[in-house]
Amino acid sequence: DSQYSLRPQTLDEFIGQGRVKKQLRIHIEAAKSRGQALAHILFVSPPGLGKTTLARIVANEMGSSFKSAVGPAMERLDIATLLTNLEERAIFFIDEIHRMKGYVQESMYPAMEDYKIDLPIGQGPAADIITVPLAHFTLVGATTREGLLGGPFRDRFGNRIHLDYYSPEEIQIAINRLSERLQPSVKIEEDAEYELARRSRGTMRIAENMLRKVRDYATVESDGIITYEIAQEALDFFEIDELGLDDNDRTYLRTMIEKFRGRAGLKAMAVAVSEDERTIEEVYEPYLIKLGFLTLTPMGRVATDAAYQHLGYPTPEYQSTLF
Ligand code: ADE
């Protein structure tokens, strides 16, 4: 399947995030009517909620070209090369922008503010600086961790936009559309769509992957049609539980409960589950926090009573005294 054609191309096709779409429509219409570039945009959300998709849509709706880069890999000179080659009103998208090195972030200040960059010419004591004018472009940054951006860098984004988890109803619409667009199309019953949607952790990317996995299951274990029963069976088979938690999520909570009596620091958890700290903070924890299974305290991460109950542990007595 062409990954790209499955993505919505316009704001109208983009499901949910109503307030965000309204905001973007206003900025896009205003910029177009003035014939100007959009103000720089920072999209903030947990992974898989559509930051990259929205950035492409913004370019499409502006009628602008789209160039992209990934934060951690960028050096000053890479950025300079990309910036000096942008077209007027281009959208320049940088993913994981919080992982861009500090001095590279700083080198972008004049580009963002005045559409110019300072480039070193030559080396050593004889080195000189020339200032190069740039096209009026729009920087669109995506981050899972707004707090890790330097303050002055963050403040240079005129529009900071937070995306929220999707409702099951919104995800169901996306699953329905995707089932028709996949080649060959997927036959899925309405209550099965809702079941997948409900267990997708509010995340479009998870829903999409889940539909593909369950389609495979239905093809091999049944007649290819995803009924409610087949959906249930497949999700059990793939060990995705009633709330959409997978094996990684459950291992994380079990480890916290069994090894650390329900309270642990980030480093200790990272070592215990063999994951890097970033993945834990950016991928595992946000949805567990949203579910109310985890709280972050100055004394460490704490598994809540609800987490104990969900995993079938007796609620610990000592915990109630902590809050
Ligand atoms: N693909 C990723 N996010 C989407 C959304 N919000 N609506 C439709 N398709 C999507």
Coordinates of C-alpha atoms and ligand atoms in Angstrom, one line a residue:
D1 CA 0.0 0.0 0.0
S2 CA 1.2 3.5 -0.6
Q3 CA 1.5 4.9 2.9
Y4 CA 1.2 8.4 1.6
S5 CA -2.0 8.2 -0.3
L6 CA -3.7 6.8 2.8
R7 CA -3.0 10.0 4.6
P8 CA -5.5 12.9 4.5
Q9 CA -4.4 15.6 2.1
T10 CA -6.7 18.4 3.4
L11 CA -8.0 19.8 6.7
D12 CA -11.5 18.7 5.7
E13 CA -10.3 15.1 5.4
F14 CA -8.4 15.2 8.7
I15 CA -10.5 13.7 11.5
G16 CA -10.9 15.3 14.9
Q17 CA -8.7 18.0 16.6
G18 CA -11.5 20.4 15.8
R19 CA -10.1 23.4 17.6
V20 CA -6.7 22.9 16.0
K21 CA -8.2 22.7 12.5
K22 CA -10.1 26.0 13.1
Q23 CA -7.0 27.7 14.3
L24 CA -5.0 26.5 11.3
R25 CA -7.7 27.5 8.9
I26 CA -7.7 31.1 10.2
H27 CA -3.9 31.4 10.0
I28 CA -3.8 29.8 6.5
E29 CA -6.5 32.0 5.1
A30 CA -5.0 35.2 6.6
A31 CA -1.5 34.4 5.4
K32 CA -2.9 33.6 1.9
S33 CA -5.0 36.8 1.7
R34 CA -1.9 38.9 2.7
G35 CA 0.3 36.9 0.3
Q36 CA 2.7 36.1 3.2
A37 CA 4.3 33.1 4.8
L38 CA 2.6 31.5 7.8
A39 CA 4.0 32.2 11.2
H40 CA 6.2 29.4 12.5
I41 CA 4.2 26.5 14.1
L42 CA 5.2 24.1 16.8
F43 CA 3.1 20.9 17.0
V44 CA 3.2 19.3 20.4
S45 CA 1.7 15.8 21.3
P46 CA 2.5 12.2 22.2
P47 CA 3.6 10.1 19.2
G48 CA 1.1 9.0 16.5
L49 CA -1.5 11.8 16.8
G50 CA -0.8 13.3 13.3
K51 CA 1.8 16.0 13.7
T52 CA 3.6 15.1 10.5
T53 CA 0.3 14.6 8.7
L54 CA -0.8 18.1 9.7
A55 CA 2.4 19.7 8.6
R56 CA 2.0 18.2 5.1
I57 CA -1.6 19.3 5.1
V58 CA -0.6 22.9 6.0
A59 CA 1.8 22.9 3.0
N60 CA -0.8 21.5 0.8
E61 CA -3.5 24.1 1.9
M62 CA -1.0 26.9 1.5
G63 CA 0.0 25.7 -1.9
S64 CA 3.6 25.7 -0.6
S65 CA 6.5 23.3 -1.1
F66 CA 7.4 20.9 1.7
K67 CA 10.9 20.0 3.0
S68 CA 11.6 17.9 6.0
A69 CA 14.4 17.0 8.4
V70 CA 14.8 15.1 11.7
G71 CA 16.1 17.1 14.7
P72 CA 18.8 15.0 16.2
A73 CA 20.7 14.5 12.9
M74 CA 21.0 18.1 12.0
E75 CA 24.2 20.1 12.1
R76 CA 24.5 23.9 11.5
L77 CA 25.7 23.4 8.0
D78 CA 22.9 20.9 7.1
I79 CA 20.4 23.4 8.3
A80 CA 22.1 26.2 6.4
T81 CA 22.0 24.2 3.2
L82 CA 18.4 23.3 3.6
L83 CA 17.4 26.9 4.5
T84 CA 19.2 28.5 1.6
N85 CA 17.4 26.2 -0.8
L86 CA 13.9 26.9 0.3
E87 CA 11.3 28.4 -1.9
E88 CA 9.2 31.4 -1.0
R89 CA 6.5 30.4 1.6
A90 CA 7.9 26.9 1.8
I91 CA 7.0 24.7 4.8
F92 CA 10.2 23.5 6.5
F93 CA 9.3 20.6 8.8
I94 CA 11.6 19.4 11.6
D95 CA 10.5 16.3 13.4
E96 CA 11.7 15.6 17.0
I97 CA 12.8 19.2 17.1
H98 CA 13.5 19.0 20.9
R99 CA 16.4 16.7 20.1
M100 CA 18.2 19.3 17.9
K101 CA 21.4 20.4 19.5
G102 CA 21.3 23.6 21.4
Y103 CA 23.8 25.5 19.2
V104 CA 21.9 24.3 16.1
Q105 CA 18.7 25.7 17.6
E106 CA 20.5 29.0 18.2
S107 CA 21.7 29.2 14.7
M108 CA 18.1 29.2 13.6
Y109 CA 17.1 32.3 15.5
P110 CA 18.0 34.9 12.8
A111 CA 16.4 32.6 10.2
M112 CA 13.2 32.4 12.1
E113 CA 13.1 36.1 13.0
D114 CA 14.5 37.9 10.1
Y115 CA 14.8 35.3 7.3
K116 CA 18.6 35.4 7.2
I117 CA 21.5 33.3 8.3
D118 CA 25.0 34.0 9.3
L119 CA 27.5 31.7 7.6
P120 CA 31.2 31.4 8.4
I121 CA 33.6 31.9 5.5
G122 CA 37.0 30.4 5.9
Q123 CA 38.6 29.1 9.2
G124 CA 40.6 30.2 12.2
P125 CA 41.4 33.8 13.1
A126 CA 40.9 35.0 9.5
A127 CA 37.3 33.5 9.4
D128 CA 34.7 35.9 8.4
I129 CA 30.9 35.9 8.6
I130 CA 28.5 36.6 5.7
T131 CA 24.8 37.1 6.1
V132 CA 22.7 35.3 3.6
P133 CA 19.1 36.3 3.0
L134 CA 16.5 33.5 2.9
A135 CA 13.1 33.0 1.4
H136 CA 10.1 33.8 3.6
F137 CA 9.5 30.3 4.9
T138 CA 7.6 28.7 7.7
L139 CA 9.3 26.5 10.2
V140 CA 7.0 23.7 11.5
G141 CA 8.4 21.8 14.4
A142 CA 7.1 18.6 15.9
T143 CA 7.8 17.5 19.4
T144 CA 6.7 15.1 22.0
R145 CA 8.4 17.2 24.7
E146 CA 7.8 20.9 24.6
G147 CA 9.6 21.4 27.8
L148 CA 12.9 20.2 26.4
L149 CA 13.1 23.0 23.8
G150 CA 15.1 26.0 24.9
G151 CA 12.9 28.8 26.1
P152 CA 14.0 31.4 23.5
F153 CA 13.7 28.8 20.7
R154 CA 10.2 27.9 21.8
D155 CA 9.2 31.5 22.0
R156 CA 10.1 32.1 18.4
F157 CA 7.2 29.9 17.3
G158 CA 4.2 32.2 16.8
N159 CA 1.8 29.3 17.0
R160 CA 2.2 26.5 19.5
I161 CA -0.4 23.9 18.9
H162 CA -1.2 20.9 21.2
L163 CA -2.8 17.8 19.7
D164 CA -4.9 15.6 21.9
Y165 CA -5.7 11.9 22.0
Y166 CA -8.6 10.9 19.7
S167 CA -12.0 9.6 20.9
P168 CA -13.0 6.1 19.9
E169 CA -15.7 7.6 17.7
E170 CA -13.1 9.6 15.8
I171 CA -10.8 6.7 15.4
Q172 CA -13.7 4.5 14.2
I173 CA -14.3 6.9 11.3
A174 CA -10.6 6.7 10.4
I175 CA -10.7 2.9 10.6
N176 CA -13.7 2.8 8.4
R177 CA -12.0 5.1 5.8
L178 CA -8.8 3.1 5.9
S179 CA -10.6 -0.2 5.4
E180 CA -12.0 1.2 2.2
R181 CA -8.8 2.6 1.0
L182 CA -6.5 -0.3 1.6
Q183 CA -5.8 -2.5 -1.4
P184 CA -7.6 -4.9 -1.4
S185 CA -10.2 -3.2 0.7
V186 CA -10.9 -4.7 4.1
K187 CA -14.3 -6.1 5.1
I188 CA -15.0 -5.0 8.6
E189 CA -18.3 -4.8 10.6
E190 CA -19.3 -1.7 12.4
D191 CA -19.0 -3.1 15.9
A192 CA -15.6 -4.5 15.1
E193 CA -14.5 -1.1 13.9
Y194 CA -15.5 0.3 17.2
E195 CA -13.8 -2.4 19.1
L196 CA -10.5 -1.7 17.4
A197 CA -11.0 2.0 17.8
R198 CA -11.7 1.6 21.5
R199 CA -8.5 -0.3 22.0
S200 CA -6.2 2.0 20.0
R201 CA -5.1 4.2 22.9
G202 CA -6.5 7.3 21.3
T203 CA -3.8 7.1 18.7
M204 CA -4.4 7.0 14.9
R205 CA -1.1 5.2 14.2
I206 CA -1.9 2.4 16.6
A207 CA -5.4 2.0 15.0
E208 CA -3.9 1.8 11.5
N209 CA -1.3 -0.9 12.6
M210 CA -4.1 -2.7 14.5
L211 CA -6.4 -2.9 11.5
R212 CA -3.5 -4.3 9.4
K213 CA -2.7 -7.0 12.0
V214 CA -6.3 -8.0 12.5
R215 CA -6.9 -8.1 8.8
D216 CA -4.0 -10.7 8.6
Y217 CA -5.6 -12.7 11.4
A218 CA -9.0 -12.7 9.7
T219 CA -7.4 -13.7 6.4
V220 CA -5.6 -16.7 7.8
E221 CA -7.9 -17.8 10.7
S222 CA -11.3 -17.0 9.1
D223 CA -12.8 -15.9 5.8
G224 CA -11.1 -12.4 5.8
I225 CA -14.1 -10.6 7.2
I226 CA -13.5 -8.8 10.4
T227 CA -16.5 -9.5 12.5
Y228 CA -16.8 -8.4 16.2
E229 CA -15.9 -12.0 17.3
I230 CA -12.9 -12.2 15.0
A231 CA -11.7 -8.8 16.2
Q232 CA -12.0 -10.0 19.8
E233 CA -10.2 -13.2 19.0
A234 CA -7.4 -11.4 17.1
L235 CA -6.8 -8.8 19.8
D236 CA -6.6 -11.6 22.4
F237 CA -4.2 -13.4 20.2
F238 CA -2.0 -10.3 19.8
E239 CA -2.2 -9.7 23.6
I240 CA -3.9 -6.3 23.4
D241 CA -6.1 -6.0 26.5
E242 CA -9.5 -4.4 27.1
L243 CA -8.0 -1.0 27.5
G244 CA -5.6 -1.4 24.5
L245 CA -2.6 -2.0 26.7
D246 CA 0.0 -4.2 25.1
D247 CA 2.7 -6.5 26.5
N248 CA 5.1 -3.5 26.9
D249 CA 2.7 -1.5 28.9
R250 CA 1.8 -4.3 31.2
T251 CA 5.4 -5.3 31.7
Y252 CA 6.2 -1.7 32.6
L253 CA 3.4 -1.6 35.3
R254 CA 4.1 -5.1 36.6
T255 CA 7.8 -4.3 37.0
M256 CA 7.0 -1.2 38.9
I257 CA 4.6 -3.1 41.1
E258 CA 6.5 -6.3 41.7
K259 CA 10.1 -5.0 41.8
F260 CA 9.6 -1.6 43.2
R261 CA 6.4 -1.9 45.3
G262 CA 4.6 0.6 43.0
R263 CA 7.1 3.5 43.1
A264 CA 10.3 4.0 41.1
G265 CA 12.5 6.5 39.4
L266 CA 12.9 6.8 35.7
K267 CA 16.4 5.4 35.6
A268 CA 15.5 2.4 37.7
M269 CA 12.6 1.6 35.5
A270 CA 14.6 2.0 32.3
V271 CA 17.2 -0.5 33.6
A272 CA 14.6 -2.9 34.9
V273 CA 12.6 -3.1 31.6
S274 CA 15.6 -2.6 29.3
E275 CA 14.2 0.4 27.5
D276 CA 15.8 3.8 27.1
E277 CA 14.5 6.6 29.3
R278 CA 13.3 8.6 26.4
T279 CA 11.0 5.8 25.0
I280 CA 9.6 5.3 28.5
E281 CA 8.8 9.0 28.9
E282 CA 7.6 9.7 25.4
V283 CA 5.9 6.5 24.4
Y284 CA 4.9 4.4 27.4
E285 CA 4.0 6.8 30.1
P286 CA 1.8 9.5 28.5
Y287 CA -1.1 7.1 27.9
L288 CA -0.7 5.3 31.3
I289 CA -0.9 8.8 32.8
K290 CA -4.0 9.6 30.8
L291 CA -5.6 6.3 31.9
G292 CA -4.9 7.3 35.5
F293 CA -2.6 4.3 36.0
L294 CA 0.5 6.3 36.7
T295 CA 1.3 9.6 38.4
L296 CA 4.5 11.5 38.3
T297 CA 5.6 12.8 41.7
P298 CA 8.7 14.5 43.0
M299 CA 9.4 11.2 44.7
G300 CA 9.2 9.1 41.5
R301 CA 6.7 7.4 39.3
V302 CA 3.8 5.8 41.2
A303 CA 1.4 3.1 40.0
T304 CA -2.1 4.0 41.1
D305 CA -4.7 1.8 42.7
A306 CA -6.4 1.6 39.3
A307 CA -3.3 0.1 37.8
Y308 CA -3.1 -2.6 40.6
Q309 CA -6.8 -3.4 39.9
H310 CA -6.5 -3.6 36.2
L311 CA -3.6 -6.0 36.4
G312 CA -5.3 -8.1 39.1
Y313 CA -3.2 -7.2 42.1
P314 CA -4.7 -6.6 45.5
T315 CA -4.7 -2.8 46.2
P316 CA -1.8 -2.1 48.5
E317 CA -2.7 -0.7 51.9
Y318 CA 0.3 1.6 52.3
Q319 CA -0.4 3.5 49.1
S320 CA -3.5 5.3 50.3
T321 CA -1.4 7.1 52.9
L322 CA 0.8 8.6 50.2
F323 CA -1.8 11.0 48.8
Ligands
ADE1 N1 -4.2 10.0 9.8 C1 -3.4 10.4 10.8 N2 -4.2 11.2 11.6 C2 -5.4 11.3 11.0 C3 -6.6 12.0 11.3 N3 -6.6 12.8 12.4 N4 -7.6 11.9 10.5 C4 -7.5 11.2 9.4 N5 -6.4 10.4 9.1 C5 -5.4 10.5 9.9

